[in-house]
Amino acid sequence: MTHRWQYKLGFAAMAVMIALVTGCSGTGSEKVTVKNPPVRETGGKVELERIDRQSDSYGLAWLSDSEIISTKAPKWMEGDLYVHSLVKENDPDRKLGVQHALTVNPSPQQSYLFISNRMEASFLNLADGKETPLDVSDGTYSILNGDVRGAWVEEKAYVFAAAYGLSVAETNGKVTPILKMKDQQSVLKVEAFSDSSDPNRFAVYFLDSSDALYKLMVSNGQFNRPTAESDPELIRKNIADFSISPDGTNLALVEETGDNKNTVYLIPADKPGKETKLAEGRLARQMSWSPDGSKLAYSLFNLERGGSGLYVMDTKTGHMTLVSLYPNLQSLLVWSPDGNQLMMSQENPEMNLTTTDTKLMTEIYRFK
């Protein structure tokens, strides 16, 4: 999928890796390296305890607070998945029994895994190991947009991007389309949260390829199948990235506010016109809330003014802590279930751009 900010993102990522010295080099035989945090904040603020690195591995998701799901092959190869223990480093990684995976997304209570590549998708029940394939074909071709990570609706359903639209998959394997995009637009990012006042309703936020952010309300309709209640509501234009808080009360937005200028805002979900500016730079990406909503992580690239890096904000006080000098702009930032650890994975972090000798690295930021 070609999109105009992808070129800028790739250029910026290359420029910053050349311009910044991150102190992150290591050898292929090195498994875990503990690094000194670039900044240590005290006095009730977000405090970074340590950074652990796992080389030769690409972390995809958390299986628990002490285990991650990773692959030892570049993502495009869709290799085997492994479970790696963070507390028993001498234990060998064990195979998860899943192959050809590009995206792995655990349900909030870690009961299921949604697993997909560019053509296929399935649910894996972690209690009994049963895998339920999903019908993501229109009869001839796959409708799955495998490059976009979807979103869980509690433990019962999963919203994913389809070709020119959105669909909901239930854990029993049923797939229901809920939105067909207009003018051949496509979905770039999707998140969801349940309506606390009505267990049969949930909200879906999505960013389309015209940089517009929308909200879609969905409820169980006829035959108890998910159905959009109305057309999507336009929230804001010129959006480069977003993330909705776990309770659905706040939106973190990255807005393109000028040439080579992104501004990070925090706005109440029910009052889109009221906003708080958090930061600005040439590029900002990878907005990610901790599961308890107490922290917000994002990456900022700001070569001219300085201040590039990975930040974590205390959402109660608004204080921001720089946790890495490397502004990860492309890899997902994934929080552990308890919200005290943040995982960032990279391919070719040392500018080795050959496909035959791809370098993989996973870093885990541990907070006090």
mmCIF file of C-alpha atoms in Angstrom:
data_model
loop_
_atom_site.group_PDB
_atom_site.id
_atom_site.type_symbol
_atom_site.label_atom_id
_atom_site.label_comp_id
_atom_site.label_asym_id
_atom_site.label_seq_id
_atom_site.Cartn_x
_atom_site.Cartn_y
_atom_site.Cartn_z
ATOM 1 C CA MET A 1 0.000 0.000 0.000
ATOM 2 C CA THR A 2 1.484 3.352 -1.024
ATOM 3 C CA HIS A 3 0.813 6.392 1.082
ATOM 4 C CA ARG A 4 2.492 9.742 1.027
ATOM 5 C CA TRP A 5 3.727 9.758 4.622
ATOM 6 C CA GLN A 6 5.361 6.360 4.256
ATOM 7 C CA TYR A 7 8.066 7.921 2.092
ATOM 8 C CA LYS A 8 8.672 10.643 4.658
ATOM 9 C CA LEU A 9 8.694 8.127 7.472
ATOM 10 C CA GLY A 10 11.268 5.915 5.793
ATOM 11 C CA PHE A 11 13.484 8.902 4.929
ATOM 12 C CA ALA A 12 13.285 10.212 8.473
ATOM 13 C CA ALA A 13 14.063 6.849 10.020
ATOM 14 C CA MET A 14 17.175 6.562 7.844
ATOM 15 C CA ALA A 15 18.286 10.089 8.619
ATOM 16 C CA VAL A 16 17.952 9.739 12.347
ATOM 17 C CA MET A 17 19.835 6.467 12.510
ATOM 18 C CA ILE A 18 22.720 8.155 10.746
ATOM 19 C CA ALA A 19 22.521 11.304 12.857
ATOM 20 C CA LEU A 20 22.050 9.810 16.333
ATOM 21 C CA VAL A 21 24.352 7.628 18.370
ATOM 22 C CA THR A 22 22.122 5.424 20.440
ATOM 23 C CA GLY A 23 24.625 3.224 22.220
ATOM 24 C CA CYS A 24 22.738 0.123 21.082
ATOM 25 C CA SER A 25 25.318 -1.896 19.185
ATOM 26 C CA GLY A 26 25.874 -5.544 19.968
ATOM 27 C CA THR A 27 27.012 -8.854 18.559
ATOM 28 C CA GLY A 28 24.864 -11.575 17.083
ATOM 29 C CA SER A 29 25.762 -13.951 19.927
ATOM 30 C CA GLU A 30 24.579 -11.489 22.558
ATOM 31 C CA LYS A 31 21.155 -12.438 23.908
ATOM 32 C CA VAL A 32 20.234 -9.860 26.536
ATOM 33 C CA THR A 33 21.949 -6.564 27.233
ATOM 34 C CA VAL A 34 20.995 -4.228 30.082
ATOM 35 C CA LYS A 35 21.457 -0.598 29.047
ATOM 36 C CA ASN A 36 21.568 2.560 31.127
ATOM 37 C CA PRO A 37 18.474 4.704 30.539
ATOM 38 C CA PRO A 38 19.273 8.031 28.821
ATOM 39 C CA VAL A 39 17.169 9.870 31.412
ATOM 40 C CA ARG A 40 16.087 8.819 34.892
ATOM 41 C CA GLU A 41 13.147 10.719 36.377
ATOM 42 C CA THR A 42 12.264 10.669 40.070
ATOM 43 C CA GLY A 43 9.732 12.237 42.406
ATOM 44 C CA GLY A 44 6.504 10.469 41.458
ATOM 45 C CA LYS A 45 7.064 10.718 37.705
ATOM 46 C CA VAL A 46 7.436 7.929 35.156
ATOM 47 C CA GLU A 47 10.700 6.244 36.124
ATOM 48 C CA LEU A 48 12.616 3.920 33.843
ATOM 49 C CA GLU A 49 14.323 1.142 35.759
ATOM 50 C CA ARG A 50 16.247 -0.640 33.002
ATOM 51 C CA ILE A 51 16.269 -1.576 29.336
ATOM 52 C CA ASP A 52 16.773 -5.202 28.307
ATOM 53 C CA ARG A 53 17.749 -6.202 24.802
ATOM 54 C CA GLN A 54 17.214 -9.528 23.091
ATOM 55 C CA SER A 55 19.156 -9.847 19.869
ATOM 56 C CA ASP A 56 18.378 -12.168 16.949
ATOM 57 C CA SER A 57 14.664 -12.004 17.767
ATOM 58 C CA TYR A 58 11.688 -9.838 16.808
ATOM 59 C CA GLY A 59 9.039 -9.505 19.535
ATOM 60 C CA LEU A 60 5.443 -9.400 18.286
ATOM 61 C CA ALA A 61 3.251 -9.588 21.390
ATOM 62 C CA TRP A 62 3.051 -10.336 25.118
ATOM 63 C CA LEU A 63 1.767 -13.747 26.180
ATOM 64 C CA SER A 64 1.959 -12.686 29.848
ATOM 65 C CA ASP A 65 3.924 -10.196 31.934
ATOM 66 C CA SER A 66 6.891 -12.561 31.846
ATOM 67 C CA GLU A 67 6.666 -14.089 28.344
ATOM 68 C CA ILE A 68 6.738 -12.644 24.842
ATOM 69 C CA ILE A 69 5.838 -14.102 21.460
ATOM 70 C CA SER A 70 8.604 -13.567 18.927
ATOM 71 C CA THR A 71 10.013 -14.739 15.626
ATOM 72 C CA LYS A 72 13.619 -15.402 14.690
ATOM 73 C CA ALA A 73 13.088 -14.540 11.020
ATOM 74 C CA PRO A 74 12.456 -11.188 9.315
ATOM 75 C CA LYS A 75 8.753 -10.351 9.424
ATOM 76 C CA TRP A 76 8.303 -10.600 5.668
ATOM 77 C CA MET A 77 9.303 -14.293 5.857
ATOM 78 C CA GLU A 78 6.303 -15.045 8.137
ATOM 79 C CA GLY A 79 8.342 -17.558 10.127
ATOM 80 C CA ASP A 80 7.593 -19.796 13.103
ATOM 81 C CA LEU A 81 6.476 -18.207 16.350
ATOM 82 C CA TYR A 82 8.268 -18.821 19.653
ATOM 83 C CA VAL A 83 7.507 -18.149 23.315
ATOM 84 C CA HIS A 84 10.432 -16.543 25.129
ATOM 85 C CA SER A 85 10.639 -16.297 28.929
ATOM 86 C CA LEU A 86 11.918 -13.032 30.380
ATOM 87 C CA VAL A 87 12.481 -14.491 33.853
ATOM 88 C CA LYS A 88 14.062 -17.822 32.890
ATOM 89 C CA GLU A 89 16.650 -16.673 30.363
ATOM 90 C CA ASN A 90 18.396 -20.061 30.328
ATOM 91 C CA ASP A 91 15.246 -21.904 29.307
ATOM 92 C CA PRO A 92 15.111 -22.585 25.553
ATOM 93 C CA ASP A 93 12.436 -20.813 23.539
ATOM 94 C CA ARG A 94 9.495 -23.089 22.803
ATOM 95 C CA LYS A 95 7.576 -23.187 19.555
ATOM 96 C CA LEU A 96 4.026 -21.915 19.695
ATOM 97 C CA GLY A 97 2.959 -24.261 16.907
ATOM 98 C CA VAL A 98 2.002 -21.434 14.555
ATOM 99 C CA GLN A 99 3.605 -20.748 11.190
ATOM 100 C CA HIS A 100 3.339 -18.042 8.531
ATOM 101 C CA ALA A 101 2.386 -15.241 10.945
ATOM 102 C CA LEU A 102 2.797 -11.546 10.297
ATOM 103 C CA THR A 103 0.522 -10.208 13.058
ATOM 104 C CA VAL A 104 -0.100 -11.659 16.513
ATOM 105 C CA ASN A 105 -2.562 -9.891 18.822
ATOM 106 C CA PRO A 106 -3.583 -11.410 22.190
ATOM 107 C CA SER A 107 -7.032 -10.734 23.617
ATOM 108 C CA PRO A 108 -7.120 -8.481 26.718
ATOM 109 C CA GLN A 109 -7.274 -11.447 29.123
ATOM 110 C CA GLN A 110 -4.843 -13.541 27.044
ATOM 111 C CA SER A 111 -7.514 -16.170 26.291
ATOM 112 C CA TYR A 112 -7.022 -16.032 22.503
ATOM 113 C CA LEU A 113 -4.515 -14.994 19.902
ATOM 114 C CA PHE A 114 -5.547 -13.392 16.628
ATOM 115 C CA ILE A 115 -2.962 -14.546 14.087
ATOM 116 C CA SER A 116 -2.723 -13.370 10.503
ATOM 117 C CA ASN A 117 -0.493 -12.923 7.503
ATOM 118 C CA ARG A 118 -1.300 -11.118 4.278
ATOM 119 C CA MET A 119 -3.681 -13.823 3.082
ATOM 120 C CA GLU A 120 -5.051 -15.791 6.062
ATOM 121 C CA ALA A 121 -6.252 -15.282 9.634
ATOM 122 C CA SER A 122 -7.291 -17.440 12.564
ATOM 123 C CA PHE A 123 -7.945 -17.511 16.312
ATOM 124 C CA LEU A 124 -5.837 -19.658 18.615
ATOM 125 C CA ASN A 125 -7.483 -20.705 21.891
ATOM 126 C CA LEU A 126 -4.651 -20.647 24.420
ATOM 127 C CA ALA A 127 -6.491 -22.916 26.850
ATOM 128 C CA ASP A 128 -6.821 -25.927 24.552
ATOM 129 C CA GLY A 129 -4.571 -25.010 21.610
ATOM 130 C CA LYS A 130 -7.458 -25.176 19.128
ATOM 131 C CA GLU A 131 -7.043 -23.002 16.051
ATOM 132 C CA THR A 132 -10.158 -21.619 14.328
ATOM 133 C CA PRO A 133 -9.555 -20.395 10.751
ATOM 134 C CA LEU A 134 -11.468 -17.374 9.504
ATOM 135 C CA ASP A 135 -13.088 -17.082 6.108
ATOM 136 C CA VAL A 136 -11.416 -13.953 4.726
ATOM 137 C CA SER A 137 -12.002 -14.736 1.048
ATOM 138 C CA ASP A 138 -14.496 -13.209 -1.370
ATOM 139 C CA GLY A 139 -14.554 -16.512 -3.193
ATOM 140 C CA THR A 140 -11.551 -15.728 -5.353
ATOM 141 C CA TYR A 141 -9.146 -13.514 -3.427
ATOM 142 C CA SER A 142 -8.352 -12.781 0.198
ATOM 143 C CA ILE A 143 -10.025 -9.623 1.517
ATOM 144 C CA LEU A 144 -7.601 -9.372 4.451
ATOM 145 C CA ASN A 145 -5.466 -6.257 4.788
ATOM 146 C CA GLY A 146 -2.646 -8.066 6.563
ATOM 147 C CA ASP A 147 -0.455 -4.974 6.953
ATOM 148 C CA VAL A 148 -2.877 -3.383 9.447
ATOM 149 C CA ARG A 149 -3.097 -4.542 13.045
ATOM 150 C CA GLY A 150 -6.692 -4.965 14.224
ATOM 151 C CA ALA A 151 -8.294 -4.505 17.645
ATOM 152 C CA TRP A 152 -10.030 -6.713 20.194
ATOM 153 C CA VAL A 153 -13.494 -6.011 21.582
ATOM 154 C CA GLU A 154 -13.051 -7.566 25.022
ATOM 155 C CA GLU A 155 -12.670 -11.366 24.674
ATOM 156 C CA LYS A 156 -15.487 -11.920 22.202
ATOM 157 C CA ALA A 157 -14.623 -10.329 18.860
ATOM 158 C CA TYR A 158 -11.892 -8.786 16.760
ATOM 159 C CA VAL A 159 -12.127 -5.845 14.347
ATOM 160 C CA PHE A 160 -9.808 -6.077 11.354
ATOM 161 C CA ALA A 161 -9.108 -4.170 8.163
ATOM 162 C CA ALA A 162 -10.421 -5.773 4.999
ATOM 163 C CA ALA A 163 -10.037 -4.714 1.388
ATOM 164 C CA TYR A 164 -11.647 -1.252 1.315
ATOM 165 C CA GLY A 165 -13.471 -1.763 4.580
ATOM 166 C CA LEU A 166 -13.771 -3.199 8.093
ATOM 167 C CA SER A 167 -14.984 -6.572 9.324
ATOM 168 C CA VAL A 168 -15.641 -8.178 12.709
ATOM 169 C CA ALA A 169 -14.541 -11.727 13.480
ATOM 170 C CA GLU A 170 -16.131 -13.590 16.383
ATOM 171 C CA THR A 171 -14.122 -16.228 18.226
ATOM 172 C CA ASN A 172 -16.431 -18.938 16.848
ATOM 173 C CA GLY A 173 -15.090 -18.116 13.378
ATOM 174 C CA LYS A 174 -17.947 -15.991 12.023
ATOM 175 C CA VAL A 175 -16.868 -12.965 9.983
ATOM 176 C CA THR A 176 -19.221 -10.031 9.378
ATOM 177 C CA PRO A 177 -18.443 -6.952 7.227
ATOM 178 C CA ILE A 178 -19.437 -3.736 9.029
ATOM 179 C CA LEU A 179 -18.159 -1.033 6.665
ATOM 180 C CA LYS A 180 -17.386 -0.606 2.989
ATOM 181 C CA MET A 181 -15.133 2.367 2.306
ATOM 182 C CA LYS A 182 -15.992 4.958 -0.323
ATOM 183 C CA ASP A 183 -13.850 6.048 -3.281
ATOM 184 C CA GLN A 184 -11.547 3.037 -2.865
ATOM 185 C CA GLN A 185 -10.143 4.362 0.392
ATOM 186 C CA SER A 186 -8.390 1.889 2.653
ATOM 187 C CA VAL A 187 -7.840 1.579 6.401
ATOM 188 C CA LEU A 188 -4.398 2.405 7.801
ATOM 189 C CA LYS A 189 -5.074 1.856 11.515
ATOM 190 C CA VAL A 190 -7.984 0.647 13.623
ATOM 191 C CA GLU A 191 -8.721 0.577 17.366
ATOM 192 C CA ALA A 192 -11.838 -0.250 19.362
ATOM 193 C CA PHE A 193 -13.336 -0.129 22.844
ATOM 194 C CA SER A 194 -16.533 -1.427 24.423
ATOM 195 C CA ASP A 195 -19.381 0.767 25.584
ATOM 196 C CA SER A 196 -19.283 0.428 29.374
ATOM 197 C CA SER A 197 -23.001 1.222 29.616
ATOM 198 C CA ASP A 198 -24.083 -1.357 27.027
ATOM 199 C CA PRO A 199 -22.195 -4.649 26.523
ATOM 200 C CA ASN A 200 -23.801 -5.055 23.084
ATOM 201 C CA ARG A 201 -22.260 -1.871 21.650
ATOM 202 C CA PHE A 202 -18.703 -0.868 20.847
ATOM 203 C CA ALA A 203 -16.916 1.977 19.119
ATOM 204 C CA VAL A 204 -14.394 1.612 16.306
ATOM 205 C CA TYR A 205 -11.905 4.366 15.473
ATOM 206 C CA PHE A 206 -10.073 4.120 12.173
ATOM 207 C CA LEU A 207 -7.675 6.176 10.081
ATOM 208 C CA ASP A 208 -8.146 6.042 6.308
ATOM 209 C CA SER A 209 -5.728 6.610 3.446
ATOM 210 C CA SER A 210 -6.835 10.236 3.063
ATOM 211 C CA ASP A 211 -5.515 10.959 6.590
ATOM 212 C CA ALA A 212 -9.020 11.300 8.033
ATOM 213 C CA LEU A 213 -9.945 9.875 11.447
ATOM 214 C CA TYR A 214 -13.447 8.433 11.901
ATOM 215 C CA LYS A 215 -15.569 6.888 14.630
ATOM 216 C CA LEU A 216 -18.032 4.078 13.899
ATOM 217 C CA MET A 217 -20.553 2.813 16.445
ATOM 218 C CA VAL A 218 -21.383 -0.893 16.158
ATOM 219 C CA SER A 219 -24.044 -2.967 17.919
ATOM 220 C CA ASN A 220 -25.472 -6.473 17.685
ATOM 221 C CA GLY A 221 -28.174 -6.314 15.041
ATOM 222 C CA GLN A 222 -30.399 -8.869 13.368
ATOM 223 C CA PHE A 223 -29.473 -12.490 14.155
ATOM 224 C CA ASN A 224 -27.105 -11.145 16.811
ATOM 225 C CA ARG A 225 -24.561 -10.096 14.202
ATOM 226 C CA PRO A 226 -22.500 -6.892 14.543
ATOM 227 C CA THR A 227 -23.924 -4.024 12.496
ATOM 228 C CA ALA A 228 -22.881 -0.398 12.044
ATOM 229 C CA GLU A 229 -25.479 1.892 13.606
ATOM 230 C CA SER A 230 -24.904 4.700 11.093
ATOM 231 C CA ASP A 231 -22.303 6.143 8.741
ATOM 232 C CA PRO A 232 -18.866 6.830 10.264
ATOM 233 C CA GLU A 233 -18.491 10.129 12.108
ATOM 234 C CA LEU A 234 -15.595 12.296 10.933
ATOM 235 C CA ILE A 235 -13.464 13.238 13.932
ATOM 236 C CA ARG A 236 -10.567 15.110 12.337
ATOM 237 C CA LYS A 237 -8.613 15.491 9.099
ATOM 238 C CA ASN A 238 -4.852 15.599 8.451
ATOM 239 C CA ILE A 239 -4.183 12.891 11.032
ATOM 240 C CA ALA A 240 -0.950 10.871 10.794
ATOM 241 C CA ASP A 241 -1.506 8.594 13.810
ATOM 242 C CA PHE A 242 -3.866 8.136 16.759
ATOM 243 C CA SER A 243 -4.687 5.958 19.750
ATOM 244 C CA ILE A 244 -7.817 5.783 21.912
ATOM 245 C CA SER A 245 -7.386 5.331 25.668
ATOM 246 C CA PRO A 246 -8.490 1.931 27.045
ATOM 247 C CA ASP A 247 -11.579 3.442 28.677
ATOM 248 C CA GLY A 248 -12.474 5.376 25.525
ATOM 249 C CA THR A 249 -12.367 8.802 27.185
ATOM 250 C CA ASN A 250 -9.291 10.324 25.509
ATOM 251 C CA LEU A 251 -7.764 10.382 22.053
ATOM 252 C CA ALA A 252 -4.062 10.864 21.434
ATOM 253 C CA LEU A 253 -3.608 12.344 17.950
ATOM 254 C CA VAL A 254 -0.739 13.216 15.643
ATOM 255 C CA GLU A 255 -1.860 15.977 13.292
ATOM 256 C CA GLU A 256 0.044 17.196 10.233
ATOM 257 C CA THR A 257 0.082 20.903 11.070
ATOM 258 C CA GLY A 258 2.540 22.118 8.413
ATOM 259 C CA ASP A 259 5.282 21.119 6.010
ATOM 260 C CA ASN A 260 7.473 18.606 7.852
ATOM 261 C CA LYS A 261 5.617 19.391 11.075
ATOM 262 C CA ASN A 262 3.585 17.039 13.251
ATOM 263 C CA THR A 263 1.828 18.073 16.456
ATOM 264 C CA VAL A 264 0.812 15.628 19.198
ATOM 265 C CA TYR A 265 -2.515 16.416 20.881
ATOM 266 C CA LEU A 266 -4.559 14.879 23.665
ATOM 267 C CA ILE A 267 -8.309 15.486 23.301
ATOM 268 C CA PRO A 268 -11.413 14.276 25.158
ATOM 269 C CA ALA A 269 -13.204 11.739 22.976
ATOM 270 C CA ASP A 270 -16.563 13.414 23.601
ATOM 271 C CA LYS A 271 -15.208 16.944 22.926
ATOM 272 C CA PRO A 272 -13.002 16.724 19.805
ATOM 273 C CA GLY A 273 -12.595 20.522 19.656
ATOM 274 C CA LYS A 274 -10.953 20.743 23.087
ATOM 275 C CA GLU A 275 -7.288 19.829 22.902
ATOM 276 C CA THR A 276 -4.007 19.854 24.822
ATOM 277 C CA LYS A 277 -0.768 20.124 22.877
ATOM 278 C CA LEU A 278 1.821 17.600 24.054
ATOM 279 C CA ALA A 279 4.718 17.944 21.609
ATOM 280 C CA GLU A 280 5.674 18.787 18.061
ATOM 281 C CA GLY A 281 8.386 17.746 15.610
ATOM 282 C CA ARG A 282 9.043 16.746 12.041
ATOM 283 C CA LEU A 283 7.456 13.335 12.570
ATOM 284 C CA ALA A 284 5.566 11.714 15.459
ATOM 285 C CA ARG A 285 4.292 8.146 15.368
ATOM 286 C CA GLN A 286 3.439 4.955 17.279
ATOM 287 C CA MET A 287 0.943 6.318 19.790
ATOM 288 C CA SER A 288 0.347 3.568 22.347
ATOM 289 C CA TRP A 289 -1.584 3.607 25.650
ATOM 290 C CA SER A 290 -0.718 1.258 28.489
ATOM 291 C CA PRO A 291 -3.578 -1.166 29.284
ATOM 292 C CA ASP A 292 -4.468 0.692 32.495
ATOM 293 C CA GLY A 293 -4.373 4.078 30.749
ATOM 294 C CA SER A 294 -1.737 5.470 33.118
ATOM 295 C CA LYS A 295 0.946 5.921 30.441
ATOM 296 C CA LEU A 296 1.098 7.035 26.817
ATOM 297 C CA ALA A 297 4.104 6.176 24.643
ATOM 298 C CA TYR A 298 5.040 7.756 21.330
ATOM 299 C CA SER A 299 8.065 8.389 19.112
ATOM 300 C CA LEU A 300 9.219 11.833 18.019
ATOM 301 C CA PHE A 301 11.705 12.761 15.276
ATOM 302 C CA ASN A 302 12.907 16.337 15.525
ATOM 303 C CA LEU A 303 16.401 16.555 14.063
ATOM 304 C CA GLU A 304 16.556 20.346 13.704
ATOM 305 C CA ARG A 305 15.413 21.209 17.232
ATOM 306 C CA GLY A 306 16.690 18.136 19.046
ATOM 307 C CA GLY A 307 14.519 16.072 21.350
ATOM 308 C CA SER A 308 14.177 13.043 19.075
ATOM 309 C CA GLY A 309 13.442 9.795 20.842
ATOM 310 C CA LEU A 310 10.908 7.514 22.463
ATOM 311 C CA TYR A 311 8.789 9.188 25.152
ATOM 312 C CA VAL A 312 6.422 7.915 27.835
ATOM 313 C CA MET A 313 3.952 10.320 29.427
ATOM 314 C CA ASP A 314 2.323 9.998 32.833
ATOM 315 C CA THR A 315 -1.287 10.654 31.835
ATOM 316 C CA LYS A 316 -2.237 11.912 35.313
ATOM 317 C CA THR A 317 0.456 14.569 35.606
ATOM 318 C CA GLY A 318 1.305 15.155 31.945
ATOM 319 C CA HIS A 319 5.009 14.665 32.662
ATOM 320 C CA MET A 320 7.002 13.117 29.803
ATOM 321 C CA THR A 321 10.084 10.948 30.218
ATOM 322 C CA LEU A 322 12.600 10.286 27.470
ATOM 323 C CA VAL A 323 13.301 6.552 27.599
ATOM 324 C CA SER A 324 15.330 6.097 24.407
ATOM 325 C CA LEU A 325 17.298 8.375 22.116
ATOM 326 C CA TYR A 326 16.210 6.251 19.154
ATOM 327 C CA PRO A 327 12.848 7.459 17.757
ATOM 328 C CA ASN A 328 11.294 4.193 16.620
ATOM 329 C CA LEU A 329 9.039 5.312 13.773
ATOM 330 C CA GLN A 330 7.929 2.076 12.157
ATOM 331 C CA SER A 331 7.801 -0.779 14.681
ATOM 332 C CA LEU A 332 4.891 -1.197 17.064
ATOM 333 C CA LEU A 333 5.187 -0.210 20.700
ATOM 334 C CA VAL A 334 3.519 -3.002 22.681
ATOM 335 C CA TRP A 335 2.716 -2.800 26.400
ATOM 336 C CA SER A 336 2.772 -5.754 28.782
ATOM 337 C CA PRO A 337 -0.599 -6.654 30.363
ATOM 338 C CA ASP A 338 0.348 -4.978 33.676
ATOM 339 C CA GLY A 339 1.456 -1.771 31.909
ATOM 340 C CA ASN A 340 4.912 -1.781 33.521
ATOM 341 C CA GLN A 341 6.911 -2.916 30.470
ATOM 342 C CA LEU A 342 7.053 -1.581 26.923
ATOM 343 C CA MET A 343 8.388 -3.650 24.022
ATOM 344 C CA MET A 344 9.908 -2.226 20.847
ATOM 345 C CA SER A 345 11.228 -4.472 18.069
ATOM 346 C CA GLN A 346 13.341 -3.548 15.076
ATOM 347 C CA GLU A 347 14.696 -4.998 11.874
ATOM 348 C CA ASN A 348 18.081 -3.797 10.610
ATOM 349 C CA PRO A 349 18.685 -1.395 13.516
ATOM 350 C CA GLU A 350 22.297 -0.902 12.412
ATOM 351 C CA MET A 351 21.483 0.004 8.794
ATOM 352 C CA ASN A 352 22.210 -3.465 7.431
ATOM 353 C CA LEU A 353 19.635 -3.294 4.658
ATOM 354 C CA THR A 354 20.333 -6.647 2.992
ATOM 355 C CA THR A 355 17.644 -9.299 3.098
ATOM 356 C CA THR A 356 20.202 -12.091 3.376
ATOM 357 C CA ASP A 357 21.676 -10.864 6.651
ATOM 358 C CA THR A 358 18.799 -9.101 8.393
ATOM 359 C CA LYS A 359 19.498 -8.064 11.979
ATOM 360 C CA LEU A 360 16.670 -8.420 14.489
ATOM 361 C CA MET A 361 16.440 -6.803 17.917
ATOM 362 C CA THR A 362 13.872 -6.507 20.682
ATOM 363 C CA GLU A 363 14.151 -3.988 23.497
ATOM 364 C CA ILE A 364 12.018 -4.064 26.642
ATOM 365 C CA TYR A 365 11.717 -0.923 28.734
ATOM 366 C CA ARG A 366 10.949 -1.737 32.373
ATOM 367 C CA PHE A 367 9.375 0.912 34.589
ATOM 368 C CA LYS A 368 9.367 1.171 38.360
#
